[in-house]
Short mmCIF file of C-alpha atoms in Angstrom, two decimals:
data_model
loop_
_atom_site.label_atom_id
_atom_site.label_comp_id
_atom_site.label_asym_id
_atom_site.label_seq_id
_atom_site.Cartn_x
_atom_site.Cartn_y
_atom_site.Cartn_z
CA MET B 791 0.00 0.00 0.00
CA PRO B 792 1.58 3.32 -1.00
CA GLY B 793 2.26 5.93 1.66
CA ALA B 794 1.10 9.53 1.53
CA THR B 795 3.73 10.33 -1.12
CA GLY B 796 2.76 7.38 -3.32
CA ILE B 797 5.95 5.54 -2.40
CA PRO B 798 5.38 2.04 -0.98
CA GLN B 799 6.26 1.77 2.70
CA SER B 800 9.27 -0.45 3.45
CA ASP B 801 7.26 -2.84 5.60
CA LYS B 802 4.97 -3.50 2.61
CA VAL B 803 7.68 -4.24 0.01
CA GLU B 804 9.55 -7.05 1.76
CA GLY B 805 10.22 -9.88 -0.69
CA THR B 806 9.10 -7.85 -3.72
CA PRO B 807 11.21 -6.21 -6.45
CA ARG B 808 10.95 -2.91 -4.52
CA ASP B 809 12.56 -4.37 -1.37
CA PRO B 810 15.73 -2.39 -0.52
CA ALA B 811 17.25 -5.69 0.61
CA ASN B 812 17.65 -6.59 -3.08
CA VAL B 813 20.59 -4.17 -3.28
CA ALA B 814 22.53 -5.64 -0.35
CA PRO B 815 23.91 -8.79 -2.04
CA ILE B 816 25.86 -6.91 -4.74
CA VAL B 817 27.15 -4.46 -2.13
CA VAL B 818 28.31 -7.35 0.08
CA PHE B 819 29.97 -9.05 -2.88
CA LEU B 820 31.79 -5.88 -3.96
CA ALA B 821 33.06 -5.40 -0.40
CA SER B 822 34.34 -9.00 -0.24
CA ASP B 823 37.74 -10.50 -1.04
CA ASP B 824 36.17 -12.21 -4.08
CA ALA B 825 35.81 -8.77 -5.67
CA ALA B 826 39.38 -7.69 -4.94
CA ASN B 827 40.13 -7.34 -8.66
CA VAL B 828 36.85 -5.62 -9.55
CA THR B 829 37.70 -1.97 -10.07
CA GLY B 830 36.48 0.82 -12.30
CA GLN B 831 33.19 -0.94 -12.95
CA CYS B 832 29.63 0.29 -12.56
CA PHE B 833 26.98 -2.08 -11.21
CA GLY B 834 23.30 -1.48 -10.67
CA ALA B 835 20.63 -3.30 -8.71
CA SER B 836 16.95 -3.00 -9.46
CA GLY B 837 14.29 -5.44 -8.36
CA PHE B 838 15.65 -8.94 -8.80
CA ARG B 839 18.28 -7.82 -11.34
CA ILE B 840 21.97 -7.04 -10.99
CA MET B 841 23.50 -5.23 -13.96
CA ARG B 842 27.03 -4.40 -15.04
CA TYR B 843 27.18 -1.34 -17.26
CA ARG B 844 29.59 -0.76 -20.14
CA HIS B 845 31.12 2.31 -21.61
CA ILE B 846 30.67 4.42 -18.54
CA ALA B 847 32.43 7.71 -19.21
CA PRO B 848 32.66 10.71 -16.91
CA ASP B 849 30.67 13.73 -18.01
CA LYS B 850 31.80 15.92 -15.09
CA VAL B 851 34.95 15.78 -12.94
CA LEU B 852 35.59 17.45 -9.60
CA TYR B 853 39.22 18.08 -8.69
CA ASN B 854 40.87 19.03 -5.42
CA ASN B 855 44.38 20.27 -4.59
CA GLY B 856 44.91 17.50 -2.04
CA PRO B 857 43.08 14.85 -0.05
CA TRP B 858 39.33 15.34 0.22
CA ASN B 859 37.79 16.65 3.42
CA VAL B 860 34.36 15.04 3.80
CA ASP B 861 32.59 18.27 4.81
CA GLU B 862 34.14 20.18 1.90
CA LEU B 863 33.26 17.37 -0.52
CA PHE B 864 29.60 17.37 0.60
CA GLU B 865 29.39 21.11 -0.02
CA ARG B 866 31.21 21.07 -3.35
CA LEU B 867 29.19 18.12 -4.68
CA LYS B 868 25.94 20.06 -4.18
CA ASN B 869 27.22 22.90 -6.37
CA THR B 870 28.93 20.84 -9.08
CA LEU B 871 28.37 17.15 -9.87
CA LEU B 872 24.86 17.01 -8.43
CA VAL B 873 23.47 20.19 -10.04
CA ASP B 874 21.68 18.57 -12.98
CA LEU B 875 21.48 15.00 -11.74
CA GLY B 876 18.61 13.20 -13.41
CA GLN B 877 16.80 9.93 -12.77
CA PRO B 878 18.72 6.84 -13.94
CA ARG B 879 17.50 5.05 -17.05
CA MET B 880 16.53 1.49 -16.17
#
């Protein structure tokens, strides 16, 4: 049953394609030793699908003069890479 915003509530989507738990397995795999050689790849998870994307190319790049400070990165992202962020095509 959708909530007030039309988005299904998490307790109603368990076991369905909309269950956020469907994303966890690819995240766990990518954080494991078995994925030690997986680098520079883009994966997606939607419903009961896991996808690997090809030909991912940067369309914007954010540079810094040294190591990133998390607070500074959060602020700079809002004004640069996230400005015209659209919905992903699935």
